[in-house]
PDB file of C-alpha atoms in Angstrom:
ATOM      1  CA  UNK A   1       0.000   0.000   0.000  1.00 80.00           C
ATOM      2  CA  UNK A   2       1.182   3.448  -0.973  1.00 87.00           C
ATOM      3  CA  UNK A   3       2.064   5.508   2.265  1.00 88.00           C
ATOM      4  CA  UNK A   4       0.697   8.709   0.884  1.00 90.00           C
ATOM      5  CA  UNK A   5       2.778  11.171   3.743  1.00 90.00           C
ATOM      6  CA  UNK A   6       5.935   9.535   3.211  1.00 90.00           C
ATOM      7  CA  UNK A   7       5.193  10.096  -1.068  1.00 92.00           C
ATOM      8  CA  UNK A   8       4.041  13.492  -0.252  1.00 90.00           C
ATOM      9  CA  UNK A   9       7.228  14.323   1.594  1.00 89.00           C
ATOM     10  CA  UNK A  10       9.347  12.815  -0.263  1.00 90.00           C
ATOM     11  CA  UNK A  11      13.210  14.039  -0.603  1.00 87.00           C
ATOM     12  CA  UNK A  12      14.523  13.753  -3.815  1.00 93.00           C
ATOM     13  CA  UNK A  13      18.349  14.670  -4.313  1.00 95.00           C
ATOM     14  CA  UNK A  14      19.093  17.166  -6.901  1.00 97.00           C
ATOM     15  CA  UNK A  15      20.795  15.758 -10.284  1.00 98.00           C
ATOM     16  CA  UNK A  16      24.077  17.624 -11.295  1.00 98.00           C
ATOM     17  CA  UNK A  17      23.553  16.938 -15.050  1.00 98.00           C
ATOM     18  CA  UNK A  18      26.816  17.638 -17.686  1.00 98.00           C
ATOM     19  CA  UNK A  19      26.568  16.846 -21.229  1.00 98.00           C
ATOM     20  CA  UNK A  20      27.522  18.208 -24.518  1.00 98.00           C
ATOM     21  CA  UNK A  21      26.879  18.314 -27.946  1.00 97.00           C
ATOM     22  CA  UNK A  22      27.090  14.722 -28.815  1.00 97.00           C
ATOM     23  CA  UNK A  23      24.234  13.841 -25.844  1.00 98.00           C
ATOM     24  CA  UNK A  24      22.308  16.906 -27.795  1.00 98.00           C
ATOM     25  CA  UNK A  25      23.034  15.211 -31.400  1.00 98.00           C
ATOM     26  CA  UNK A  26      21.931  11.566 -29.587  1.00 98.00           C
ATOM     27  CA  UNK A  27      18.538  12.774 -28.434  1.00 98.00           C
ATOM     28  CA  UNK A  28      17.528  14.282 -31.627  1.00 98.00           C
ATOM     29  CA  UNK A  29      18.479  10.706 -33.213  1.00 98.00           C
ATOM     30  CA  UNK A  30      16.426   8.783 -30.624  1.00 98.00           C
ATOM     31  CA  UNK A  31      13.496  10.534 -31.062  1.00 98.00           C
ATOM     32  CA  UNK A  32      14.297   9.889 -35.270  1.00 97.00           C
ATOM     33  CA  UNK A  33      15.458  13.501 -36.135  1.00 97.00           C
ATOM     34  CA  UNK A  34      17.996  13.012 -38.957  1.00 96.00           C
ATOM     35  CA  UNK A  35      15.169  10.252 -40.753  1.00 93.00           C
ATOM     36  CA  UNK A  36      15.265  12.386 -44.107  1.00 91.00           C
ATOM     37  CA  UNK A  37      18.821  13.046 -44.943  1.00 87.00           C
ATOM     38  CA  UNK A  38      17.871  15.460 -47.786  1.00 91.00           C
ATOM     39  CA  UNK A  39      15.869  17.841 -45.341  1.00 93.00           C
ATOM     40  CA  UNK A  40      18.402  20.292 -44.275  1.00 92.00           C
ATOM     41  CA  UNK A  41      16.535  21.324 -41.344  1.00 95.00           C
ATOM     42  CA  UNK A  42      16.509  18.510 -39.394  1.00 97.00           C
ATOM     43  CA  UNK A  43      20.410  18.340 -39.743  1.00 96.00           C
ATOM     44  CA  UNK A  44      20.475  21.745 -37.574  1.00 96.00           C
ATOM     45  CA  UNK A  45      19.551  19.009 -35.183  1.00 97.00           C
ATOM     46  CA  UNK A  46      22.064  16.228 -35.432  1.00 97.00           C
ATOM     47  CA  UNK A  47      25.204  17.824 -37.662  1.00 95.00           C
ATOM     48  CA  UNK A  48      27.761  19.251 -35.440  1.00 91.00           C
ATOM     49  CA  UNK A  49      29.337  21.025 -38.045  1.00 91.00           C
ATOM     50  CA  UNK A  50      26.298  23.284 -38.059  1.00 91.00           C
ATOM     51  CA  UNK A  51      25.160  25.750 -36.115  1.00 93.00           C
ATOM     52  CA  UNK A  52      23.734  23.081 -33.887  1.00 97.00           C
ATOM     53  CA  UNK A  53      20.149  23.002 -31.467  1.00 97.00           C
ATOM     54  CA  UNK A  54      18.311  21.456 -29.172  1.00 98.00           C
ATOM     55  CA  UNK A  55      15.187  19.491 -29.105  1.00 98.00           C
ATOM     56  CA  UNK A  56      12.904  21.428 -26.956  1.00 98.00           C
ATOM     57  CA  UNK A  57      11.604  17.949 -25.706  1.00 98.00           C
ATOM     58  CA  UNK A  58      15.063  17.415 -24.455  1.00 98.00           C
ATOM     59  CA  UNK A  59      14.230  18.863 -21.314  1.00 98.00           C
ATOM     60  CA  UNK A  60      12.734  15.390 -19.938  1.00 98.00           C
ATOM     61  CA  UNK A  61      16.015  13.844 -19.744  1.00 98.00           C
ATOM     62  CA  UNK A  62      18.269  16.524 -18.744  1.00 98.00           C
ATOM     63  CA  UNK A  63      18.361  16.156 -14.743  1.00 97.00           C
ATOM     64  CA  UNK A  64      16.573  13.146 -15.445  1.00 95.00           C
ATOM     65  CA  UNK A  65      16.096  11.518 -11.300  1.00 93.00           C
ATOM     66  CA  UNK A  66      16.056   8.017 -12.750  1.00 90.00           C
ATOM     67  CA  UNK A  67      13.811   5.298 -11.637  1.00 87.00           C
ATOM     68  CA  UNK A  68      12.733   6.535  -8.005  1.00 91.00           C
ATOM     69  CA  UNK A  69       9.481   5.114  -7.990  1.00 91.00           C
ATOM     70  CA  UNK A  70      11.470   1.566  -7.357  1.00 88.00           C
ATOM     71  CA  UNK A  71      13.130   3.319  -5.125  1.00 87.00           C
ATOM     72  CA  UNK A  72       9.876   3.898  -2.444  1.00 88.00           C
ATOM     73  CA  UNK A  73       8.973   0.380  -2.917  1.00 87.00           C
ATOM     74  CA  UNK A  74       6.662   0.562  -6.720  1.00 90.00           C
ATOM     75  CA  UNK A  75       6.620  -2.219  -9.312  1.00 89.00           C
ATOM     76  CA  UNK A  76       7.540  -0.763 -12.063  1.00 85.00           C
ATOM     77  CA  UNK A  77       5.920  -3.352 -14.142  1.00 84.00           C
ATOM     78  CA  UNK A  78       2.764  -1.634 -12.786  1.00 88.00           C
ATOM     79  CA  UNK A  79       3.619   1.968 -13.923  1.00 88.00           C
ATOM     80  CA  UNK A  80       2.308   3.410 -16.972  1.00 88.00           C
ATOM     81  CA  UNK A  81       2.951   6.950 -17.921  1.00 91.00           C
ATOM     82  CA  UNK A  82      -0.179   9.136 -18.064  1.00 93.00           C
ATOM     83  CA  UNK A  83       0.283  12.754 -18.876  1.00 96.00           C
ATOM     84  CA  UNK A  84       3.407  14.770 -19.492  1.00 97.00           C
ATOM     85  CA  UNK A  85       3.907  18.602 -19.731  1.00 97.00           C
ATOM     86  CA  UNK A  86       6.792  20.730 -20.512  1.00 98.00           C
ATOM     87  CA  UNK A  87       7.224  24.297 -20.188  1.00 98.00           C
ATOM     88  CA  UNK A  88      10.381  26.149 -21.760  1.00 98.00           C
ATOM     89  CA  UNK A  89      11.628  29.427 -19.972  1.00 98.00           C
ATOM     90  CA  UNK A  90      14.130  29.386 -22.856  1.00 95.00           C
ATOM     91  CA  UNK A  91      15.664  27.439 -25.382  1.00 96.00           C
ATOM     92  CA  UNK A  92      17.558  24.517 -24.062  1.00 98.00           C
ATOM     93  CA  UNK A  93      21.970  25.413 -24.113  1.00 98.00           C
ATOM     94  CA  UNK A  94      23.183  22.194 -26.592  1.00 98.00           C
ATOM     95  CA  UNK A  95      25.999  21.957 -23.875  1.00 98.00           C
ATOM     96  CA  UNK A  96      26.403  22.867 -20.533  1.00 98.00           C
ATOM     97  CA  UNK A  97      25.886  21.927 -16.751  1.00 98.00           C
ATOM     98  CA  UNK A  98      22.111  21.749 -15.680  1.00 98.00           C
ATOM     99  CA  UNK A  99      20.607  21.063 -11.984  1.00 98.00           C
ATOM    100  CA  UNK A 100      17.678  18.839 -11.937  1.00 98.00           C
ATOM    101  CA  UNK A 101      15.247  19.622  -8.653  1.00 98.00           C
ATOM    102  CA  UNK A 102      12.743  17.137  -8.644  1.00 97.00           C
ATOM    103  CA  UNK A 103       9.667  17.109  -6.370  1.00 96.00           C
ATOM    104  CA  UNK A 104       6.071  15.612  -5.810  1.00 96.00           C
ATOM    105  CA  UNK A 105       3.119  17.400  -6.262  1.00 94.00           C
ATOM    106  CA  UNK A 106       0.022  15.261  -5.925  1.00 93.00           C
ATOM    107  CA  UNK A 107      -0.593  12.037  -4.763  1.00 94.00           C
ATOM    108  CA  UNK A 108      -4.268  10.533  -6.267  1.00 94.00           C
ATOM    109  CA  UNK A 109      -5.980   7.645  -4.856  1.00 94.00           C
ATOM    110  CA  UNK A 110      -8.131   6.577  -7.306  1.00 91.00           C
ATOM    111  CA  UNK A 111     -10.271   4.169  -5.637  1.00 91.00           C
ATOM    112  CA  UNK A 112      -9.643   0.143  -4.232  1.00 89.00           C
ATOM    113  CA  UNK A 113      -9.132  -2.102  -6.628  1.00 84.00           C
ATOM    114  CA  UNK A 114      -8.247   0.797  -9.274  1.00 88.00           C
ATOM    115  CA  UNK A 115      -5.077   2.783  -9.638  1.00 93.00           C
ATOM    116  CA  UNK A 116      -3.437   5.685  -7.406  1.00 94.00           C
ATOM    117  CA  UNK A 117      -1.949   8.753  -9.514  1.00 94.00           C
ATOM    118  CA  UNK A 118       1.541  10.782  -8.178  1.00 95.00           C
ATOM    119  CA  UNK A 119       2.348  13.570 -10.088  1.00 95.00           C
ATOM    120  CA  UNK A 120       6.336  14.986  -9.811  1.00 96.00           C
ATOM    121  CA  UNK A 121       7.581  18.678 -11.018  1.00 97.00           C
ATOM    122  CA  UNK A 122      11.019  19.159 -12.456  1.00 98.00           C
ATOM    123  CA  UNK A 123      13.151  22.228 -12.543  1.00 98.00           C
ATOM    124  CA  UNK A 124      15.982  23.074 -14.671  1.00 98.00           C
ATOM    125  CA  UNK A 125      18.583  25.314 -13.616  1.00 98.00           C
ATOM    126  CA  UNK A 126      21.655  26.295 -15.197  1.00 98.00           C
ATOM    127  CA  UNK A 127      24.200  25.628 -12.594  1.00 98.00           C
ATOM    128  CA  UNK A 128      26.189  28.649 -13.087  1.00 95.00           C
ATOM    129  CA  UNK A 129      23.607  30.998 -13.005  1.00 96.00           C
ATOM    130  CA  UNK A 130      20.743  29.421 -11.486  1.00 97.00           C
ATOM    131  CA  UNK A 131      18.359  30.299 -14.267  1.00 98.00           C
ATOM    132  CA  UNK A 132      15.699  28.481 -14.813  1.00 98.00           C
ATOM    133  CA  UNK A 133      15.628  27.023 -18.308  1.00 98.00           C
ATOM    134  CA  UNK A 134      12.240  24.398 -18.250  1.00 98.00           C
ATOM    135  CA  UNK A 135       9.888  22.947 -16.217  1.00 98.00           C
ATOM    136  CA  UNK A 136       8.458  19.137 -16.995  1.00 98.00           C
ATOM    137  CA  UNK A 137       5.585  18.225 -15.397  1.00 97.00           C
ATOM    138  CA  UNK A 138       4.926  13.621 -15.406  1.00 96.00           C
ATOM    139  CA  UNK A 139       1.869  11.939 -14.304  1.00 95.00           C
ATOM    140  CA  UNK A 140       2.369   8.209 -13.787  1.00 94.00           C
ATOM    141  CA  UNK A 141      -0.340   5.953 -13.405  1.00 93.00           C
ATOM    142  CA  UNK A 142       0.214   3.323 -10.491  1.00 93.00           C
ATOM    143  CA  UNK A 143      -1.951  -0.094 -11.624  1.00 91.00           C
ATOM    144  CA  UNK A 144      -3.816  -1.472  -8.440  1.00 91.00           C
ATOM    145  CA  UNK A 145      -2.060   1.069  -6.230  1.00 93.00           C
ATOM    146  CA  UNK A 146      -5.535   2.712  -5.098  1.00 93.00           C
ATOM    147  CA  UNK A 147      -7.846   2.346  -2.081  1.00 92.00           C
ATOM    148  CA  UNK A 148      -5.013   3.902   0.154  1.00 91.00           C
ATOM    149  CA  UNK A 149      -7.102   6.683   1.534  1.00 89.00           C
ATOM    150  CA  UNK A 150      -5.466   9.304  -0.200  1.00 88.00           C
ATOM    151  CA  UNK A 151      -7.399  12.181  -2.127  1.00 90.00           C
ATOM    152  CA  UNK A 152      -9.560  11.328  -4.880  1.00 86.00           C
ATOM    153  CA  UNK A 153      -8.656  14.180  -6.983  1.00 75.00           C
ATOM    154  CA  UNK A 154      -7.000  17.347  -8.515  1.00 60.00           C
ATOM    155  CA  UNK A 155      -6.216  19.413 -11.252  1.00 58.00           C
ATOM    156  CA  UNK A 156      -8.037  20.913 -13.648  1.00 64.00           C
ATOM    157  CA  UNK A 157     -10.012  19.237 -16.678  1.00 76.00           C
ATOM    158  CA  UNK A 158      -8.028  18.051 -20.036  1.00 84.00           C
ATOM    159  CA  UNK A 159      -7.910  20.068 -22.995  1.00 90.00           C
ATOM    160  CA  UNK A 160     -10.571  19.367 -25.136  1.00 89.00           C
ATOM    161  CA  UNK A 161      -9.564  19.458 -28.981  1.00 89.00           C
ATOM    162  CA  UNK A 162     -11.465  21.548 -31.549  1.00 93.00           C
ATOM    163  CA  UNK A 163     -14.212  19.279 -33.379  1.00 94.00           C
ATOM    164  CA  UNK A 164     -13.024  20.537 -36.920  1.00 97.00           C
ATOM    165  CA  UNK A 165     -10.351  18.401 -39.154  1.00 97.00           C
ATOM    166  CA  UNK A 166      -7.140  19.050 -38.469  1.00 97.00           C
ATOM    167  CA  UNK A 167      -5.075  21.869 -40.357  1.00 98.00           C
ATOM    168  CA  UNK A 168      -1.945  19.364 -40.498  1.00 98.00           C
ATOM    169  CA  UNK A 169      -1.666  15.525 -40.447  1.00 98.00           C
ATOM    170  CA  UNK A 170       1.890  14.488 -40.019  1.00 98.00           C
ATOM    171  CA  UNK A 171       3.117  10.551 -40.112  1.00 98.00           C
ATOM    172  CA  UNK A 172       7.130   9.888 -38.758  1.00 98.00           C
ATOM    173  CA  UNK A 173       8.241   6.402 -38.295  1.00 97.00           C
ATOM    174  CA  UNK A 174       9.492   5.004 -35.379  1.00 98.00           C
ATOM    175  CA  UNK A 175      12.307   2.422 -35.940  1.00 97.00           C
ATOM    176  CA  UNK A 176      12.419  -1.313 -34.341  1.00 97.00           C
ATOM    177  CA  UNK A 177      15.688  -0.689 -32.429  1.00 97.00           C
ATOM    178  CA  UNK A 178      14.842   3.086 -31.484  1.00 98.00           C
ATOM    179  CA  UNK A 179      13.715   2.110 -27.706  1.00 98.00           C
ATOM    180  CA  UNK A 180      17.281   0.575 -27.565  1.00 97.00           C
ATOM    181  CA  UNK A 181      18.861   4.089 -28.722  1.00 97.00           C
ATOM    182  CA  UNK A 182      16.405   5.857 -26.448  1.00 98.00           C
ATOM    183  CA  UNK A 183      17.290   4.119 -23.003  1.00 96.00           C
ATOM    184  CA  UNK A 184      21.059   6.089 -23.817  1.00 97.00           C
ATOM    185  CA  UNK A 185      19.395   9.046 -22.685  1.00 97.00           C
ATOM    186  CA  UNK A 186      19.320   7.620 -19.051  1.00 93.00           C
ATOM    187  CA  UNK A 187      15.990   5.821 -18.955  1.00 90.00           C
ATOM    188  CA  UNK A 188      16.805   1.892 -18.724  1.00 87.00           C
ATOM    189  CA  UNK A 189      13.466   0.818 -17.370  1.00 88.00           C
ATOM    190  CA  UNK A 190      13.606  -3.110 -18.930  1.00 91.00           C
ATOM    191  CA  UNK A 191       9.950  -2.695 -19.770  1.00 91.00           C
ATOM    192  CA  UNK A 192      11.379  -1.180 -23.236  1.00 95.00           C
ATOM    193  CA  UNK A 193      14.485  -3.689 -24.130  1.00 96.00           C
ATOM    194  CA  UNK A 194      13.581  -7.067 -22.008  1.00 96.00           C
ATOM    195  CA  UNK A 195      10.578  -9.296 -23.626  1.00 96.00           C
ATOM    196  CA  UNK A 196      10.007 -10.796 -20.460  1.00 95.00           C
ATOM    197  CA  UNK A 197       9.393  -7.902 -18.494  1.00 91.00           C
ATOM    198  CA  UNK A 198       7.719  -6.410 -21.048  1.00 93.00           C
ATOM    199  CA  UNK A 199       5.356  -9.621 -20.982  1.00 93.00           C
ATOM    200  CA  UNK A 200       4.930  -9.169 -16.970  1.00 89.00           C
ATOM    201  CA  UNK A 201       3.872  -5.551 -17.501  1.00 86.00           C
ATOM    202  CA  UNK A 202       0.871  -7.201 -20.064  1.00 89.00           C
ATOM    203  CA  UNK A 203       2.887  -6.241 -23.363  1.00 93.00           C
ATOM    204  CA  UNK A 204       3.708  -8.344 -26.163  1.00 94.00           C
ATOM    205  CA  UNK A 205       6.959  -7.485 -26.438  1.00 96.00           C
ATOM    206  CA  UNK A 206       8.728  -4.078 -25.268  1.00 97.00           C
ATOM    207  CA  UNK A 207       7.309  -1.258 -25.951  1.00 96.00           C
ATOM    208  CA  UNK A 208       8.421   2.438 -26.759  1.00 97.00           C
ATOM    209  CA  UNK A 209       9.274   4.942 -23.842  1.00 96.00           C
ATOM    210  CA  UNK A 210       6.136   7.520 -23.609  1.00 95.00           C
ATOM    211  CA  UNK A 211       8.745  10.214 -23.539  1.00 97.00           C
ATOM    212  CA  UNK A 212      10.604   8.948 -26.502  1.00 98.00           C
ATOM    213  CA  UNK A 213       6.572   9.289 -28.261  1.00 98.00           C
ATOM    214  CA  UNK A 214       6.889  12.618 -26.959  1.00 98.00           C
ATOM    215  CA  UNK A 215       9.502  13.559 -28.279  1.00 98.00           C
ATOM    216  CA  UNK A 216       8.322  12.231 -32.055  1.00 98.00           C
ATOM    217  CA  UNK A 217       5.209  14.056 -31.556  1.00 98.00           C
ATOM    218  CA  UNK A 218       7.169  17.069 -30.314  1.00 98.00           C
ATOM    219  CA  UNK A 219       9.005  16.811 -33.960  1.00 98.00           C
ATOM    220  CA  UNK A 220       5.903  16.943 -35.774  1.00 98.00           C
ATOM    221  CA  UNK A 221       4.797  19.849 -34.189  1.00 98.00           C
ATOM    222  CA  UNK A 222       7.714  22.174 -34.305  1.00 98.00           C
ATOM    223  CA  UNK A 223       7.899  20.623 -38.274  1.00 98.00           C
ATOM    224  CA  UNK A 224       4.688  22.587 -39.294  1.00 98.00           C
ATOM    225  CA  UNK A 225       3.685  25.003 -36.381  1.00 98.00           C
ATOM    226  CA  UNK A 226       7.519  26.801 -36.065  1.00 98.00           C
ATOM    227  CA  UNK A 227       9.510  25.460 -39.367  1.00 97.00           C
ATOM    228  CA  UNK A 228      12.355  24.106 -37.239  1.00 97.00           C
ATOM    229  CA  UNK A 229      12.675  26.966 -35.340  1.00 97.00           C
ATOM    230  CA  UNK A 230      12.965  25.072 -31.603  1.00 96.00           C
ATOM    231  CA  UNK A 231      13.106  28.425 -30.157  1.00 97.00           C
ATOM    232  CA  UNK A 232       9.227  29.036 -30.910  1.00 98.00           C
ATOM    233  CA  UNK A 233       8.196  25.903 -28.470  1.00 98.00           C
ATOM    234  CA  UNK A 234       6.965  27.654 -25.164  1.00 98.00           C
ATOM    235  CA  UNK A 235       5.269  24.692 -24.076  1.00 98.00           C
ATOM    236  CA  UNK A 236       3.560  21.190 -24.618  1.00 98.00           C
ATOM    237  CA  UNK A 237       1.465  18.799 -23.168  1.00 98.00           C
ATOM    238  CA  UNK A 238      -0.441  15.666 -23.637  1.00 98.00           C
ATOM    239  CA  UNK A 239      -1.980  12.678 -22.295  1.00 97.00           C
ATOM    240  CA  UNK A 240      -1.030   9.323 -22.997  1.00 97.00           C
ATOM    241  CA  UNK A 241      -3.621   6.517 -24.010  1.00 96.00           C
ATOM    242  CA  UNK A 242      -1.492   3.490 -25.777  1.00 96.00           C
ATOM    243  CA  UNK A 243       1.616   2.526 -25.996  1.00 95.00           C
ATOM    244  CA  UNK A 244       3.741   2.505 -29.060  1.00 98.00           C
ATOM    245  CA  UNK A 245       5.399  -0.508 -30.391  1.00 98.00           C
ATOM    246  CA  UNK A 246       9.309   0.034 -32.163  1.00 98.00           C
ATOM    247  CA  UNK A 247       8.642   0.085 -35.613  1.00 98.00           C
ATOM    248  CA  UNK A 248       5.558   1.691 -36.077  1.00 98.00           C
ATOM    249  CA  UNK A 249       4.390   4.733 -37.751  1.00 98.00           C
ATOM    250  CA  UNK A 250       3.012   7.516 -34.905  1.00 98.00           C
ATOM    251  CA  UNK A 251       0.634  10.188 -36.954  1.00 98.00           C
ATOM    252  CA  UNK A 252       0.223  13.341 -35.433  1.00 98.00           C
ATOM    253  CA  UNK A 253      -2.699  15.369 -36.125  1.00 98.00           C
ATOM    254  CA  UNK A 254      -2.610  19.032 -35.871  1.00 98.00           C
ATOM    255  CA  UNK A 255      -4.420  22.540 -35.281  1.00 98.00           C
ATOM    256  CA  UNK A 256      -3.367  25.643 -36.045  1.00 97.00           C
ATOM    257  CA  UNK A 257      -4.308  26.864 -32.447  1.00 97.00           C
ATOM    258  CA  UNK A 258      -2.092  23.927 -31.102  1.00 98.00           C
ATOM    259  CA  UNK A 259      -4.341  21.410 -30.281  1.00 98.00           C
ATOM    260  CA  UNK A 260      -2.859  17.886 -31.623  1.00 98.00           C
ATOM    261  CA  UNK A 261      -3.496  14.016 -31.164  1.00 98.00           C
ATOM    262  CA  UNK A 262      -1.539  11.121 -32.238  1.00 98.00           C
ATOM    263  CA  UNK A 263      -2.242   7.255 -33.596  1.00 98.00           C
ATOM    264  CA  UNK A 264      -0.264   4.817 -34.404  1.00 98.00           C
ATOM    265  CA  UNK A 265      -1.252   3.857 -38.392  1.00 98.00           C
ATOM    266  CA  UNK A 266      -0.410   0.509 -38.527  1.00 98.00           C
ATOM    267  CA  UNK A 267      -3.217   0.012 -35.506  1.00 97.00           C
ATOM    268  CA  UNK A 268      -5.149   2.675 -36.035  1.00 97.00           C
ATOM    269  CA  UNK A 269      -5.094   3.380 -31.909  1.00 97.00           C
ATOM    270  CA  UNK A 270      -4.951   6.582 -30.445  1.00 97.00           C
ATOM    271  CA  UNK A 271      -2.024   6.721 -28.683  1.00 97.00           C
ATOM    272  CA  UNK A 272      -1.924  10.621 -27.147  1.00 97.00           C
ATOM    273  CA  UNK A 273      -5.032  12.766 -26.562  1.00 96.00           C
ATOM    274  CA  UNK A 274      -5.592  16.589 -25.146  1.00 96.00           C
ATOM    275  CA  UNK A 275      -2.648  17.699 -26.596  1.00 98.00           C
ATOM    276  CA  UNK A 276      -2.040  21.298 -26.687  1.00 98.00           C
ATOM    277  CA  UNK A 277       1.320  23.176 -27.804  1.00 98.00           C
ATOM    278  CA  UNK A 278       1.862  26.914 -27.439  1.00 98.00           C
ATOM    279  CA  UNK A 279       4.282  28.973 -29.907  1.00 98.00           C
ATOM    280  CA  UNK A 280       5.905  32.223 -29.360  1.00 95.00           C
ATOM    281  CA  UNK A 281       6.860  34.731 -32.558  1.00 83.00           C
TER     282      UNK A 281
END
């Protein structure tokens, strides 16, 4: 059972995170920047003989905490992630030294015999400066972890999409090893390389990391909404629905106002819902 005061109070140490242009270059691959050779843009991202940049989704892994939830007694074969936001105070440095402050926010019971909810806030600081450069925001879903006595509820109500077409429909393949060139980043959970665990989480095989889905789905919307410019991205958020299997094809459908949702073709199963994306000039 979870013990909702300890959660609630929970200490997590600060991350002293240095990396440099080749862990900026290896995010933009493993979330398949780099895909169409001939598109010049996209090389901004991966060619450090350019003037290189950052993925704005890039701020999920910098400071990353790694997997603390095992670390206060969760299975993490019964963790799914639910929602995920990000909010960029400025474009991400593609080098540098970063604090990660990590904290959580809400702890959801969501009835016996159901799930529980805890939602966790991350800052990132430069550490020279102190500045604060983005702020992710992760909802994880805790399977059979309810009936605790926690509170039932919080937040505010999803973001509902508009209920005209899209204005942009844009498909970008996954590939079948790209979970394997994700986990680099720092996020070696075995659900996404191991069969077996996958298979004692209720998967067929492994499946791709939710952030790695963001981070596709963050492609396709700085592809049509800011032209490459990664500067534009203020902030993004979603909520997840499905997983995604390496290999498959995740189509992201998009408003001009910012409202998106993504599918998987090949299954034709929603896979992220009450998406919304804002865009500075």
């Amino acid at each position: 059972m979870l013990d909702y005061d300890r959660l609630r109070n929970l200490s997590l140490p600060e991350v002293r995170h240095q990396y440099d242009e080749k862990h900026t270059i290896l995010y933009a691959l493993s979330v398949g920047l780099g895909q169409d050779p001939m598109d010049e843009r996209q090389l901004d991202y991966v060619d450090h003989r350019r003037d290189l940049v950052s993925m704005p989704s890039m701020a999920v892994v910098l400071g990353y905490p790694g997997l603390w939830l095992a670390g206060v007694g969760i299975d993490l074969s019964r963790v799914l992630h639910g929602e995920q936001d990000i909010t960029l105070h400025k474009p991400l440095p593609v080098s540098g030294i970063v604090i990660g402050a990590t904290r959580v926010t809400d702890v959801i019971d969501k009835g016996a015999g159901k799930g529980a909810l805890i939602v966790s806030e991350k800052r990132i600081c430069l550490e020279e400066t102190g500045e604060l450069l983005a702020t992710t925001r992760n909802t994880s879903f805790l399977k059979g972890y309810g009936g605790f006595g926690g509170p039932s509820g919080a937040g505010g109500a999803p973001h509902a999409p508009p209920d005209t077409e899209p204005d942009f429909v844009v498909d970008l393949g996954t590939r079948p090893e790209q979970a394997l060139i994700y986990r680099l980043n720092g996020d070696d959970n075995p659900l996404h390389a191991d069969p077996e665990s996958a298979k004692q989480a209720g998967f067929d095989r492994p499946i791709l990391h939710g952030l790695c889905s963001f981070g596709v789905i963050c492609h396709a919307l700085i592809r049509v909404l800011a032209k490459y410019d990664n500067a534009r991205l203020k902030s993004m958020k979603l909520r997840f629905s499905a997983p995604v299997y390496p290999g498959e094809t995740i189509r992201t459908e998009i408003w001009q106002c910012g409202s998106f949702r993504s599918r998987v073709v090949e299954r034709d199963v929603v896979i992220a819902t009450n998406g919304l994306a804002t865009f500075g000039r």
